[in-house]
mmCIF file of C-alpha atoms in Angstrom:
data_model
loop_
_atom_site.group_PDB
_atom_site.id
_atom_site.type_symbol
_atom_site.label_atom_id
_atom_site.label_comp_id
_atom_site.label_asym_id
_atom_site.label_seq_id
_atom_site.Cartn_x
_atom_site.Cartn_y
_atom_site.Cartn_z
ATOM 1 C CA PRO U 1 -14.678 -1.054 3.215
ATOM 2 C CA GLY U 2 -11.513 0.962 3.821
ATOM 3 C CA ARG U 3 -9.954 -0.164 0.544
ATOM 4 C CA ALA U 4 -13.187 0.595 -1.314
ATOM 5 C CA VAL U 5 -13.313 4.138 0.103
ATOM 6 C CA HIS U 6 -9.672 4.769 -0.869
ATOM 7 C CA ALA U 7 -10.162 3.294 -4.361
ATOM 8 C CA LEU U 8 -13.212 5.478 -4.956
ATOM 9 C CA ALA U 9 -11.299 8.550 -3.727
ATOM 10 C CA GLU U 10 -8.552 7.822 -6.282
ATOM 11 C CA LEU U 11 -11.256 7.939 -8.963
ATOM 12 C CA GLY U 12 -12.398 11.345 -7.701
ATOM 13 C CA TYR U 13 -15.310 10.198 -5.556
ATOM 14 C CA THR U 14 -14.439 11.944 -2.306
ATOM 15 C CA ARG U 15 -17.971 12.353 -0.957
ATOM 16 C CA LEU U 16 -19.655 9.058 -0.161
ATOM 17 C CA LEU U 17 -22.929 8.351 1.585
ATOM 18 C CA THR U 18 -23.130 4.872 3.043
ATOM 19 C CA GLU U 19 -26.060 3.188 4.699
ATOM 20 C CA GLY U 20 -25.906 -0.098 6.481
ATOM 21 C CA GLY U 21 -26.136 -1.809 9.792
ATOM 22 C CA PRO U 22 -23.866 -1.999 12.823
ATOM 23 C CA ARG U 23 -21.355 -4.286 11.092
ATOM 24 C CA LEU U 24 -20.702 -1.942 8.150
ATOM 25 C CA LEU U 25 -20.481 1.076 10.444
ATOM 26 C CA GLY U 26 -18.013 -0.777 12.678
ATOM 27 C CA GLN U 27 -15.861 -1.689 9.672
ATOM 28 C CA LEU U 28 -15.790 1.926 8.477
ATOM 29 C CA ILE U 29 -14.769 3.080 11.959
ATOM 30 C CA ALA U 30 -12.051 0.415 12.206
ATOM 31 C CA ALA U 31 -10.721 1.432 8.773
ATOM 32 C CA ASP U 32 -10.583 5.062 9.997
ATOM 33 C CA VAL U 33 -12.562 6.358 6.993
ATOM 34 C CA LEU U 34 -15.677 7.688 8.739
ATOM 35 C CA ASP U 35 -15.684 11.489 8.911
ATOM 36 C CA GLU U 36 -19.385 12.207 9.464
ATOM 37 C CA LEU U 37 -22.282 10.456 11.198
ATOM 38 C CA CYS U 38 -25.980 11.269 10.829
ATOM 39 C CA LEU U 39 -27.964 9.806 13.699
ATOM 40 C CA THR U 40 -31.709 9.969 14.373
ATOM 41 C CA ILE U 41 -32.855 9.696 17.966
ATOM 42 C CA SER U 42 -36.427 8.512 18.499
ATOM 43 C CA PRO U 43 -38.568 9.579 21.490
ATOM 44 C CA MET U 44 -39.377 5.963 22.376
ATOM 45 C CA LEU U 45 -38.030 3.630 25.029
ATOM 46 C CA THR U 46 -37.732 -0.106 24.781
ATOM 47 C CA ALA U 47 -35.860 -2.848 26.587
ATOM 48 C CA GLY U 48 -34.058 -5.947 25.447
ATOM 49 C CA ASP U 49 -30.711 -7.163 24.231
ATOM 50 C CA ALA U 50 -29.594 -3.982 22.525
ATOM 51 C CA GLN U 51 -26.219 -3.676 20.891
ATOM 52 C CA ARG U 52 -24.148 -0.639 20.031
ATOM 53 C CA ILE U 53 -24.806 1.257 16.811
ATOM 54 C CA ALA U 54 -21.454 -0.030 15.540
ATOM 55 C CA GLY U 55 -20.283 -3.608 15.836
ATOM 56 C CA GLY U 56 -16.998 -5.131 14.879
ATOM 57 C CA PRO U 57 -13.343 -4.878 15.741
ATOM 58 C CA SER U 58 -12.273 -2.608 18.574
ATOM 59 C CA VAL U 59 -10.321 0.536 17.879
ATOM 60 C CA THR U 60 -7.300 1.376 19.976
ATOM 61 C CA LEU U 61 -8.179 5.046 20.186
ATOM 62 C CA PRO U 62 -11.819 6.206 20.160
ATOM 63 C CA ARG U 63 -12.667 8.679 17.392
ATOM 64 C CA ARG U 64 -13.886 12.059 18.593
ATOM 65 C CA PHE U 65 -16.825 13.673 16.760
ATOM 66 C CA THR U 66 -18.505 17.018 17.378
ATOM 67 C CA LEU U 67 -22.132 17.939 16.864
ATOM 68 C CA SER U 68 -22.451 20.086 13.739
ATOM 69 C CA SER U 69 -26.247 20.313 13.473
ATOM 70 C CA MET U 70 -29.426 19.136 15.130
ATOM 71 C CA VAL U 71 -33.067 19.481 14.084
ATOM 72 C CA GLU U 72 -36.115 18.423 16.086
ATOM 73 C CA GLU U 73 -39.451 17.399 14.612
ATOM 74 C CA ASP U 74 -42.265 15.683 16.523
ATOM 75 C CA GLY U 75 -39.830 14.745 19.279
ATOM 76 C CA PHE U 76 -37.345 13.117 16.906
ATOM 77 C CA LEU U 77 -33.807 14.507 16.900
ATOM 78 C CA PHE U 78 -31.963 14.473 13.600
ATOM 79 C CA THR U 79 -28.286 14.957 14.391
ATOM 80 C CA ARG U 80 -25.159 15.344 12.295
ATOM 81 C CA TYR U 81 -21.731 14.782 13.795
ATOM 82 C CA ARG U 82 -18.390 15.545 12.142
ATOM 83 C CA ARG U 83 -14.988 14.220 12.957
ATOM 84 C CA ALA U 84 -13.192 16.540 15.377
#
């Protein structure tokens, strides 16, 4: 994923929207190419064998993000975080 992001940037595509599961998100984080995260938080609780929102290789230094916007509707929180 990191090489794909860099190759697309060389072609002028500097704004990319990606959607995927925990594995893709983890690969983007590991490649250090994630600069924004949109996360929806649901007002429901459940139990089970949950995993993190990102899976994959560890990073030596956690990436710091700051909240840039948040909207609430019917108890759902729609958040947008940007790289600090």
